[in-house]
Short mmCIF file of C-alpha atoms and ligand atoms in Angstrom, two decimals:
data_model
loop_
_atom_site.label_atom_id
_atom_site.label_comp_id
_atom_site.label_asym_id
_atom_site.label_seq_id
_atom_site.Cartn_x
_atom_site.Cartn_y
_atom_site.Cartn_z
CA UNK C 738 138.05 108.22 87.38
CA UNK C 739 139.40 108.62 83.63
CA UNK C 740 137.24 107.41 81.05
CA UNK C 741 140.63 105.21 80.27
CA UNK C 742 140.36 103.51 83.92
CA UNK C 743 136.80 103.22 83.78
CA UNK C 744 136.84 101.08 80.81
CA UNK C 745 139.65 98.98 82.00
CA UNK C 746 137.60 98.85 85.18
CA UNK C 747 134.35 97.59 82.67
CA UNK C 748 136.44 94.79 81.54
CA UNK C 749 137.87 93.78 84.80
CA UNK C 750 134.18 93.75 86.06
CA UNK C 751 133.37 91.95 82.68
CA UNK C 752 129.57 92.63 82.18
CA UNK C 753 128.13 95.79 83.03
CA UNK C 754 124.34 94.88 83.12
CA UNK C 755 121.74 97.78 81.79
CA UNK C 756 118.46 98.63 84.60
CA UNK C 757 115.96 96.53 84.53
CA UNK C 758 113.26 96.93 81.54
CA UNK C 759 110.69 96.93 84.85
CA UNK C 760 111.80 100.88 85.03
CA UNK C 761 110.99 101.98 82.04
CA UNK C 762 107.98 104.39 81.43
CA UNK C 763 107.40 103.73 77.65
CA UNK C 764 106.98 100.29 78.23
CA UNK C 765 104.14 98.11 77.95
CA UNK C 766 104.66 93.93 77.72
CA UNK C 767 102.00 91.83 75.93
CA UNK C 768 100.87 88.80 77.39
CA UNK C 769 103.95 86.47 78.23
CA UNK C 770 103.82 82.95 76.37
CA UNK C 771 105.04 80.10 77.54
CA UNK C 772 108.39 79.27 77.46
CA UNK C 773 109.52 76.97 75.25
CA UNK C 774 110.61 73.53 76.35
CA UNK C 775 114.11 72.07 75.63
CA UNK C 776 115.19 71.65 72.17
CA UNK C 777 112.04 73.87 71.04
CA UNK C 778 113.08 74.96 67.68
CA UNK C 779 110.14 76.72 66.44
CA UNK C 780 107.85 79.93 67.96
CA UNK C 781 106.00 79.00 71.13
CA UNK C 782 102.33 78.21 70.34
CA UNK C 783 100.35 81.73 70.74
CA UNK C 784 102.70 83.52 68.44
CA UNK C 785 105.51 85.68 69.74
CA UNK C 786 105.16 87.63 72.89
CA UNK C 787 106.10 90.98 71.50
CA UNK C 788 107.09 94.27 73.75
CA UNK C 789 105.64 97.33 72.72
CA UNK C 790 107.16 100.54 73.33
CA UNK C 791 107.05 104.02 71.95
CA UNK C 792 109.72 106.09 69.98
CA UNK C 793 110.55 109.30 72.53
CA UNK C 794 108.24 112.08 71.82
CA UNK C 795 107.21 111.08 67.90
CA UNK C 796 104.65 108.69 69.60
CA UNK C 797 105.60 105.83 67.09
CA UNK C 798 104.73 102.76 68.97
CA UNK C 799 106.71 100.03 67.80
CA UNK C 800 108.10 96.00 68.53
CA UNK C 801 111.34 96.52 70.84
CA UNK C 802 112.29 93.75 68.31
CA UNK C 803 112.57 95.80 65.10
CA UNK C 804 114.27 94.35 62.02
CA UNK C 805 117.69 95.31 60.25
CA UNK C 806 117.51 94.69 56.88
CA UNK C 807 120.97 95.69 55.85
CA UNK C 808 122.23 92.37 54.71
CA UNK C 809 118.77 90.26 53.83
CA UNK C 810 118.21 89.59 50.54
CA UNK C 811 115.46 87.30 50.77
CA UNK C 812 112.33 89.81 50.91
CA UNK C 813 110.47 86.53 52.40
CA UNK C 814 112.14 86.73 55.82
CA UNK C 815 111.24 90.68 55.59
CA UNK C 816 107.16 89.83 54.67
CA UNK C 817 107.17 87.00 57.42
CA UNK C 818 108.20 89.36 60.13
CA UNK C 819 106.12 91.94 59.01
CA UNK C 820 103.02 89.57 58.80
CA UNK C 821 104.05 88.07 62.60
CA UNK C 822 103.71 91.42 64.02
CA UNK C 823 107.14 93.68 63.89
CA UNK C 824 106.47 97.34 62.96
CA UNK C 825 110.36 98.43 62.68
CA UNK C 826 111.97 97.90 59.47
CA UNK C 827 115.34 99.56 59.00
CA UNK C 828 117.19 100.11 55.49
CA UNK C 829 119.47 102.43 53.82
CA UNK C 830 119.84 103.60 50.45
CA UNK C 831 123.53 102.38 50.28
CA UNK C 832 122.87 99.27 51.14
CA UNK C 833 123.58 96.36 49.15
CA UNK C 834 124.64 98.77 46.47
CA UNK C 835 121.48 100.61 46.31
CA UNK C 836 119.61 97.33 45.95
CA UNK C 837 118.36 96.82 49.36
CA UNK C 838 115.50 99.32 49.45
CA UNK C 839 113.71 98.01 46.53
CA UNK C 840 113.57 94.43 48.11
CA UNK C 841 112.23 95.81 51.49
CA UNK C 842 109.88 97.93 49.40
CA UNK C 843 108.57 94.96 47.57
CA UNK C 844 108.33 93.04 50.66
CA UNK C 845 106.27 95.36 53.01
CA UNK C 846 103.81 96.40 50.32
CA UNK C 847 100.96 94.97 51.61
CA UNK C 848 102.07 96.45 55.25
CA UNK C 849 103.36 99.53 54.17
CA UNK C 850 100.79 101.61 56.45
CA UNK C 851 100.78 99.24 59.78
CA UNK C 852 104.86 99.46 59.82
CA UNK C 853 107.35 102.20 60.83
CA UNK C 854 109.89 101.89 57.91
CA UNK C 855 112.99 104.08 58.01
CA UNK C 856 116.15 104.88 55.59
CA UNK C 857 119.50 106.62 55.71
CA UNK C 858 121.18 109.15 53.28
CA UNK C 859 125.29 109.18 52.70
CA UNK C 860 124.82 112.74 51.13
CA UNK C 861 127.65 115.40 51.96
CA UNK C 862 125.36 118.10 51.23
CA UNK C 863 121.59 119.38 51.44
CA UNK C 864 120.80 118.50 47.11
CA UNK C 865 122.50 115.55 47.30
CA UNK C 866 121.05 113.97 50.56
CA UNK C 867 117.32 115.62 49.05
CA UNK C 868 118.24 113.56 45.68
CA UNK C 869 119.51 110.31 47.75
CA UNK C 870 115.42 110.79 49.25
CA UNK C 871 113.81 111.18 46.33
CA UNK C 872 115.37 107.74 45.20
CA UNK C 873 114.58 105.83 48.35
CA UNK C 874 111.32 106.50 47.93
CA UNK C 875 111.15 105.54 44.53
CA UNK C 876 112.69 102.17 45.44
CA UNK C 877 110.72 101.74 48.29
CA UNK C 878 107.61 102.53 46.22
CA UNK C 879 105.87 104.91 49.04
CA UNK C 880 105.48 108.05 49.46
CA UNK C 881 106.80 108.49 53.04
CA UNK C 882 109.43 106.97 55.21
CA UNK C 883 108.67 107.76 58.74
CA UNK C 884 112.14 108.28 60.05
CA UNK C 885 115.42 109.70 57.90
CA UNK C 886 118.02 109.60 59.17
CA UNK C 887 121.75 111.26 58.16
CA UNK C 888 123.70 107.87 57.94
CA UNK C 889 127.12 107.11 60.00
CA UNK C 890 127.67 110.52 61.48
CA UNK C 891 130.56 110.04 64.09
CA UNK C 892 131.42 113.55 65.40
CA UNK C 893 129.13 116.67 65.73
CA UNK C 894 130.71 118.62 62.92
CA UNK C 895 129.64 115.53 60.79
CA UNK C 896 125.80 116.91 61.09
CA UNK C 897 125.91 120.11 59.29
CA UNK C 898 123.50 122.88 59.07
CA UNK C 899 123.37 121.89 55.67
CA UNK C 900 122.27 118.36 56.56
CA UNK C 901 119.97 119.43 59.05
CA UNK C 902 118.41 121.92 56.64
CA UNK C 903 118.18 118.59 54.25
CA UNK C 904 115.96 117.34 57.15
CA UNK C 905 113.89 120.08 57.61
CA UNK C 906 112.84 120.36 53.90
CA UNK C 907 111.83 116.76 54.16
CA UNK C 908 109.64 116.74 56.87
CA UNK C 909 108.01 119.97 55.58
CA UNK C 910 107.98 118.14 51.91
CA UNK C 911 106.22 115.20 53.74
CA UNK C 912 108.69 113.00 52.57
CA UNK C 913 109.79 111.90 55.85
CA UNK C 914 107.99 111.90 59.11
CA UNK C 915 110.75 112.26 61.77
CA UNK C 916 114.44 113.04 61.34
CA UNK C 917 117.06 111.28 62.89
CA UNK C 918 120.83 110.54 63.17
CA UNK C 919 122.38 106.93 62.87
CA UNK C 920 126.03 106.73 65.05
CA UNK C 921 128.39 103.69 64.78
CA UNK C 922 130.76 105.77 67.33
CA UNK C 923 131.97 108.42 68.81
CA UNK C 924 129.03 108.45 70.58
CA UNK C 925 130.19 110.44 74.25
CA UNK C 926 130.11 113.63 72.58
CA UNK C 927 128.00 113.22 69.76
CA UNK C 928 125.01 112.31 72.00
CA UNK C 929 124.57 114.18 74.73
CA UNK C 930 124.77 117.41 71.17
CA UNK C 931 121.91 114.98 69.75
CA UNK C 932 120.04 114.74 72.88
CA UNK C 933 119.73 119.14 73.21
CA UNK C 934 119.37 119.25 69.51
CA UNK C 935 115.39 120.23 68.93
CA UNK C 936 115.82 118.98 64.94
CA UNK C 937 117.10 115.55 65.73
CA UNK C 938 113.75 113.59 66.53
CA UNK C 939 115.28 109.96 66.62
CA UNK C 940 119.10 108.52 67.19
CA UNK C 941 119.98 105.14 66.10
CA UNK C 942 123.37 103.81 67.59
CA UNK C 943 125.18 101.09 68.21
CA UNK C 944 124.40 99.29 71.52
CA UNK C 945 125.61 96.02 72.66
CA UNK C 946 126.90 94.20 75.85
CA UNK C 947 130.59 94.86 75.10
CA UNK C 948 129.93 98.92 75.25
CA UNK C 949 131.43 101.03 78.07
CA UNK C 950 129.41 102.18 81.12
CA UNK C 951 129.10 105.84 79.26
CA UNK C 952 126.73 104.04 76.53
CA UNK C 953 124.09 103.78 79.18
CA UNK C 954 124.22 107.24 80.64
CA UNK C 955 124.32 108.65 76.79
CA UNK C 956 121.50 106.66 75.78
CA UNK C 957 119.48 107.58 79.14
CA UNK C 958 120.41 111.41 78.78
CA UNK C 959 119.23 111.49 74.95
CA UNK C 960 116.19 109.13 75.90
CA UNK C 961 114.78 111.44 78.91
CA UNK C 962 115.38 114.17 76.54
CA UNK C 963 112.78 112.85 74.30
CA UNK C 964 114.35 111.41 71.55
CA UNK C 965 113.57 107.93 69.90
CA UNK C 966 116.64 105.45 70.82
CA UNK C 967 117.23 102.56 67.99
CA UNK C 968 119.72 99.95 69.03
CA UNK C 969 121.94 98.43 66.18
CA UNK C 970 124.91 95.74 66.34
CA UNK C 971 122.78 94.52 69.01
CA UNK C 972 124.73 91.09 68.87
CA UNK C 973 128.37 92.64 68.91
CA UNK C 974 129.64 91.16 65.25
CA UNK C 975 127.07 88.59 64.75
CA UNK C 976 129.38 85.52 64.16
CA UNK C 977 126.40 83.72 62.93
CA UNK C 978 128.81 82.77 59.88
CA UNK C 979 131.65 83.77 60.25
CA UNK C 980 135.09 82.35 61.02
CA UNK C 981 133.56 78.73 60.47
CA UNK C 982 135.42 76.51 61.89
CA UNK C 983 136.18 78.05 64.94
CA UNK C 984 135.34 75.52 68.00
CA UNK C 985 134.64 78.97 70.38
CA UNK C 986 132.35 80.67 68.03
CA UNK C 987 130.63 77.47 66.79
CA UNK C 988 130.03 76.72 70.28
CA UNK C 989 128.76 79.72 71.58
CA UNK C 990 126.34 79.90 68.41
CA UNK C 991 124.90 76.43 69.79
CA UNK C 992 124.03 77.72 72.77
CA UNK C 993 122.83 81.24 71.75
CA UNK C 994 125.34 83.99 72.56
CA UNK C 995 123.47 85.83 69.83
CA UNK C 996 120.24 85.53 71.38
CA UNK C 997 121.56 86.40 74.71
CA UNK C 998 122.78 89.67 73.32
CA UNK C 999 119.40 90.58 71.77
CA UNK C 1000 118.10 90.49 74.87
CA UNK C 1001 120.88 91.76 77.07
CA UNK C 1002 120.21 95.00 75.06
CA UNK C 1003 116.29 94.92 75.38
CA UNK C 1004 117.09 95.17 78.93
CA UNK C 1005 117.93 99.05 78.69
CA UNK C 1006 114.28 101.14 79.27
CA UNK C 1007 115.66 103.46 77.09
CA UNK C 1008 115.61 101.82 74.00
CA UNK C 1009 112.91 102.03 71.85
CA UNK C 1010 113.33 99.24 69.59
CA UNK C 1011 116.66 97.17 67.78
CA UNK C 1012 117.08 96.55 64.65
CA UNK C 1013 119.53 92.81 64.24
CA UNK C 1014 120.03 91.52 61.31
CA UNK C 1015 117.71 88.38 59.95
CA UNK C 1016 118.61 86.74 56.63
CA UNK C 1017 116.79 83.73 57.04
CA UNK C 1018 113.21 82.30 58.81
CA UNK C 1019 115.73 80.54 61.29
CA UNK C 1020 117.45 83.54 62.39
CA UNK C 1021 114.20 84.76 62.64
CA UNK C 1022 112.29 81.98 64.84
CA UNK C 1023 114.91 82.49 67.08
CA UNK C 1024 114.82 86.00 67.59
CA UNK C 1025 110.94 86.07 68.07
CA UNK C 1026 111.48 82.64 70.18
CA UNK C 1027 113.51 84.91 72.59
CA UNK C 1028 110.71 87.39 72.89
CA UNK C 1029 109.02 85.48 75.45
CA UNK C 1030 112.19 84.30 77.69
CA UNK C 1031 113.23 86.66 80.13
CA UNK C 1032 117.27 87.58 80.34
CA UNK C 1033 118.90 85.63 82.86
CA UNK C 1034 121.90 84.04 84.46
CA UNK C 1035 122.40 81.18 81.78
CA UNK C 1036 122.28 84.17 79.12
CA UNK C 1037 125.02 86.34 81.33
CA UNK C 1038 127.16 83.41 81.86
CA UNK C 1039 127.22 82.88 77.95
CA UNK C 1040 127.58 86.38 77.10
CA UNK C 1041 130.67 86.81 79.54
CA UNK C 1042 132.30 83.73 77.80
CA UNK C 1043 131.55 85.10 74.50
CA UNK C 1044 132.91 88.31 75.38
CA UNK C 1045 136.05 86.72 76.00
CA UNK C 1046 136.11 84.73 72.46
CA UNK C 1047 135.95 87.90 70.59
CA UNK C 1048 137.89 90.33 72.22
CA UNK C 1049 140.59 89.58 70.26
CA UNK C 1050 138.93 90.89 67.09
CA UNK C 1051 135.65 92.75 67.51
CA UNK C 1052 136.17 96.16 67.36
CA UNK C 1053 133.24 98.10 69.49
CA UNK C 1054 133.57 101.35 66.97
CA UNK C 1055 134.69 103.37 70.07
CA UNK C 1056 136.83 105.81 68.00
CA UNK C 1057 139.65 105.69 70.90
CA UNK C 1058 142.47 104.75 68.33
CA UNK C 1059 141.53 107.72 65.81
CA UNK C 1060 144.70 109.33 64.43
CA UNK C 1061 147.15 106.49 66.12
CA UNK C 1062 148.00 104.35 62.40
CA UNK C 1063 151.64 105.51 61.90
CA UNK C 1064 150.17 105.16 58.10
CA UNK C 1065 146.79 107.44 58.56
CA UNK C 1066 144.83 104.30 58.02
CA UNK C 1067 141.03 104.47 59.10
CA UNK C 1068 141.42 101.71 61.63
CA UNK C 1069 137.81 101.90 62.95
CA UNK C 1070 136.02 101.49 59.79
CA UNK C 1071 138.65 99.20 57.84
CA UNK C 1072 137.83 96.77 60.95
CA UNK C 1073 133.96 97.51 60.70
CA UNK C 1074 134.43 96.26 57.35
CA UNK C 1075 135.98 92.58 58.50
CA UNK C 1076 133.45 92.30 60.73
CA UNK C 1077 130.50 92.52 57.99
CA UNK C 1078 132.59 89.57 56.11
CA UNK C 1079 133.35 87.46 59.02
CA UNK C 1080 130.68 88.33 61.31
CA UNK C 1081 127.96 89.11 59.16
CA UNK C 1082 128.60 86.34 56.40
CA UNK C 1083 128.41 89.31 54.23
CA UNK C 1084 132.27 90.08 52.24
CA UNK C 1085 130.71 91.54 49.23
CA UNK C 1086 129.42 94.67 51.74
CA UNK C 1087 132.46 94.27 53.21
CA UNK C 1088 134.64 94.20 50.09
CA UNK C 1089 132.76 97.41 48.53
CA UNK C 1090 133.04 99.36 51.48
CA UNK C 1091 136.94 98.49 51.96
CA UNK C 1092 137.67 99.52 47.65
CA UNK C 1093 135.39 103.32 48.80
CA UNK C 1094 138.24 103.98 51.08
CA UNK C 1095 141.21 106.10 50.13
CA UNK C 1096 143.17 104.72 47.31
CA UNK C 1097 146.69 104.92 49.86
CA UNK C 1098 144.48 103.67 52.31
CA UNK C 1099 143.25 100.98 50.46
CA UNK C 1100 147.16 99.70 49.25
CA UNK C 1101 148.64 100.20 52.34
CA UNK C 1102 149.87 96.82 54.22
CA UNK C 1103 150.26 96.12 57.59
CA UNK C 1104 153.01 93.73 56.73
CA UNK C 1105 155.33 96.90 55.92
CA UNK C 1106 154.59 98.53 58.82
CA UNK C 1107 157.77 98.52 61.32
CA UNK C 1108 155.72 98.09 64.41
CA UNK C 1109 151.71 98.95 65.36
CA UNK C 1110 151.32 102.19 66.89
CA UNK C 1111 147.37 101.52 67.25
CA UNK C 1112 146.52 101.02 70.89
CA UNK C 1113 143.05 99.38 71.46
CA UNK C 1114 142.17 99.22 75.33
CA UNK C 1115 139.95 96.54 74.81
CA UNK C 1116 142.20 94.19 73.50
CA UNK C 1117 141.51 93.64 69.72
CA UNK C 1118 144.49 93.05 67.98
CA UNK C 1119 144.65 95.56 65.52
CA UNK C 1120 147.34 94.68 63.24
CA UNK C 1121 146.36 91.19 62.87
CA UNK C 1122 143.17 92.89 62.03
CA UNK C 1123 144.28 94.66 59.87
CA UNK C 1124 146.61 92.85 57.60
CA UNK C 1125 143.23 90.27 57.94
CA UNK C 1126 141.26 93.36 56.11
CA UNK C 1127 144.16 93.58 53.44
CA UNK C 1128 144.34 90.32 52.73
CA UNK C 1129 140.57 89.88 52.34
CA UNK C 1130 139.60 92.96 50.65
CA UNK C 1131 142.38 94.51 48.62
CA UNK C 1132 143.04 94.18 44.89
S1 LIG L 1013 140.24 99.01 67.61
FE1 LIG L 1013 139.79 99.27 69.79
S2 LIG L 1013 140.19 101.44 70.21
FE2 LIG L 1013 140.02 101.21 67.98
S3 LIG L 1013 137.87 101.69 67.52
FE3 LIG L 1013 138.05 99.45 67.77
S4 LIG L 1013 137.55 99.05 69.93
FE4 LIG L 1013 138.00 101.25 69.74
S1 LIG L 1014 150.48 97.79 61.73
FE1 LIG L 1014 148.85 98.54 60.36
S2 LIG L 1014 147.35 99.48 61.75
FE2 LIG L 1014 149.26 99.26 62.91
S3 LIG L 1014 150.29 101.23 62.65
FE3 LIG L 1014 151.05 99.86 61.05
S4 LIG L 1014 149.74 100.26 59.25
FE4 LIG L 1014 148.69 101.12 61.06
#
C-alpha cells in the first residue's frame, strides 16, 4: 500500500489507537488513586498517580507527564508541578524571545537536582549552537542541562556533522548530559537515521492522535533502538483558547478533548515522557487529574469528534505539501505559526516567528494567488490558512 493510501485509509478508519501501555518494558505505574467523581475539579485526594518510566538507555527515570514550558510565563505553574512530583521540564533558548529559560530557571531552583530539565539550540553551526549553550545555562542559572537537543531539525541533512560535533563538545564539556534531536516533521526518514545514529541519545517529536500509522512504527523502531522518546503537540493544536467563540471547539474543551489526547498519547510504551503545554494551575489540575483515569471509550469517542472539528485547519507538520506553493511559501511552518496564535492563545510567538520568515515570504498573499496548488491529504484547507496567517501576522 502507498504511504498516500495508507493515510487516506487512517482517516477512513478515523482513530488509529497506539498498543496498550500494559506492553511496555520501561514502565512502572504508581499506585492508582481513585477516580474522581463527577464534576471533580480539583486533584484526587492522595496526590496525582504519576507513571514512571525511563528515558531509553540514559537511565533518566522520569513522569510520562513531563511539562512544556514553551508558552508559560507564570514560573508558579512551573514550581507547582515541580513541587507535585514531575521531573521533565522542557524549554528552549528561543523561546519567548530568549525570555523563557530564565523564568524556568528561577522557578526550578530549589528542584534543580531532583528534575530532568532540557533546552534546544537554533544554531546553524558548531560556535554558534556552543554560544546559544553557554547562554542557556546562564539563564537557567545551572551548570548542566541534562538533555540538548538541536531544535526543529526536519530532514537528515538538517543534523550536520558540525552540529553533532556541537554535541559532542558539550557532553565532554559537561555542559549537557545527553544529546538529542527535537522533530516537528518529516519524521519517516529522519527517524529511523536518528534511531542507528550512536550520537543522538534522546528524540523529541511530535506525537498526537491525528498522526499516520508510520508515527508508531518510527517511534517503536527509534525506541527499541535505545533512544529516549519525548512526545510534544501531544493535544494536536491545543484549542484551549483559541478561535473563541467557536460552538465545536468550546464544546469539545467542556468535555476534555485535550485531556483525552494527553492520554491517547501516554498509551504508546514507547514514549518516555510528553511535554504539553500548562500556563495556568487549571490546565495543570487537569492534566495531573487525568493521571489516574485510564483511556477509554468516552475519551475515543471525543477524540474522533474532535478530530473531525479540526481537520479543516490543524496542520499535523507532515511535510507532504513541501515545494507545492506556486509562490515558494513555507506552508508547513507559516501554518505552525497560526496554530501557536489560535491554538495556543499565544500570537506574539506566533507573530515573531511569522516576521523571521523570508521577507517575499512574509509579503506574499494568498489573495493574489490565481488558484492553490497546495494539496493537503488530510483535509486542512490551506489557502484559507494561509491568507488566515497573512492577515494575522503580516505588517
Ligand atoms: S498542510 Fe497538510 S500536507 Fe501540508 S504539512 Fe500540513 S498536514 Fe501535511
Ligand atoms: S493560495 Fe497561497 S498557499 Fe496556495 S499556492 Fe497560492 S500562495 Fe501558495
Amino acid at each position: 500500500m502507498s504511504q498516500k493510501s495508507s493515510r487516506r485509509s487512517f482517516l477512513a478508519a478515523g482513530l488509529v489507537l497506539p498498543a496498550a501501555a500494559s506492553a511496555s518494558r520501561s514502565t512502572q505505574q504508581s499506585a492508582p488513586a481513585a477516580p474522581p467523581r463527577p464534576g471533580q475539579t480539583s486533584k484526587p485526594s492522595g496526590g496525582p498517580a504519576f507513571q514512571y518510566r525511563t528515558l531509553g538507555k540514559t537511565g533518566l527515570r522520569v513522569t510520562s507527564l513531563g511539562f512544556g514550558c514553551m508558552i508559560t510565563s507564570d514560573g508558579s505553574v512551573v514550581e507547582r508541578a515541580a513541587d507535585l512530583g514531575i521531573t521533565y521540564f522542557d524549554t528552549a533558548r528561543s523561546y519567548m524571545g530568549g525570555n523563557n529559560e530564565r523564568m524556568v530557571g528561577a522557578a526550578l531552583k530549589r528542584k534543580r537536582k531532583d528534575v530532568v530539565l532540557s533546552t534546544k539550540t537554533e544554531g546553524n553551526s558548531k560556535q554558534e549552537a556552543l554560544a546559544q549553550l553557554d547562554k542557556s545555562l546562564q539563564e537557567l542559572a545551572t551548570d548542566y542541562v541534562d538533555i540538548w537537543y538541536l531544535h526543529g531539525k526536519t530532514t537528515i541533512g538538517a543534523v550536520t556533522d558540525d552540529l553533532v560535533e556541537a554535541l559532542q563538545a558539550a557532553k565532554k564539556a559537561g555542559k549537557t548530559r545527553f544529546a538529542g534531536v527535537s522533530t516537528h516533521g518529516g519524521q519517516q526518514d529522519l527517524m529511523p537515521w536518528l534511531a542507528k545514529n550512536p550520537n543522538i541519545d534522546v528524540i523529541l517529536t511530535s506525537y498526537n492522535f491525528t498522526m499516520p500509522p508510520f508515527m508508531d512504527s518510527v517511534i517503536a523502531e527509534a525506541g527499541k533502538a535505545g533512544k529516549g522518546i519525548v512526545a510534544m503537540k501531544v493535544m494536536a493544536g491545543g484549542t484551549r483558547r483559541g478561535r473563541a467563540g467557536d460552538p465545536g471547539i468550546e464544546k469539545l474543551r467542556r468535555e476534555g478533548a485535550l485531556t483525552s489526547a494527553l492520554k491517547w498519547v501516554l498509551r504508546n510504551p514507547s514514549l518516555g515522557t510528553t511535554v504539553p503545554s500548562m500556563t495556568d494551575m487549571d490546565q495543570l489540575d487537569a492534566n495531573l487529574m487525568q493521571m489516574s483515569i485510564p483511556f477509554g471509550a468516552a475519551d475515543e469517542k471525543i477524540l474522533a469528534v474532535h478530530l473531525r472539528e479540526i481537520t479543516p485547519f490543524y496542520c499535523r507538520m507532515c511535510g507532504e505539501c513541501a515545494g507545492q506553493c506556486r509562490q515558494g511559501l513555507p506552508v508547513e511552518d507559516v501554518l505552525r505559526f497560526v496554530t501557536y496564535a489560535d491554538g495556543y492563545g499565544q500570537f506574539s510567538l506566533g507573530r515573531e516567528r511569522y516576521l523571521q520568515l523570508h521577507p517575499s515570504h512574509v509579503s506574499a498573499r494568498c489573495e493574489n494567488c490565481p488558484g492553490c496548488t497546495v494539496q493537503c491529504p488530510y483535509g486542512v484547507q490551506v489557502a484559507a490558512q494561509m491568507a488566515r496567517a497573512q492577515a494575522l501576522f503580516a505588517c
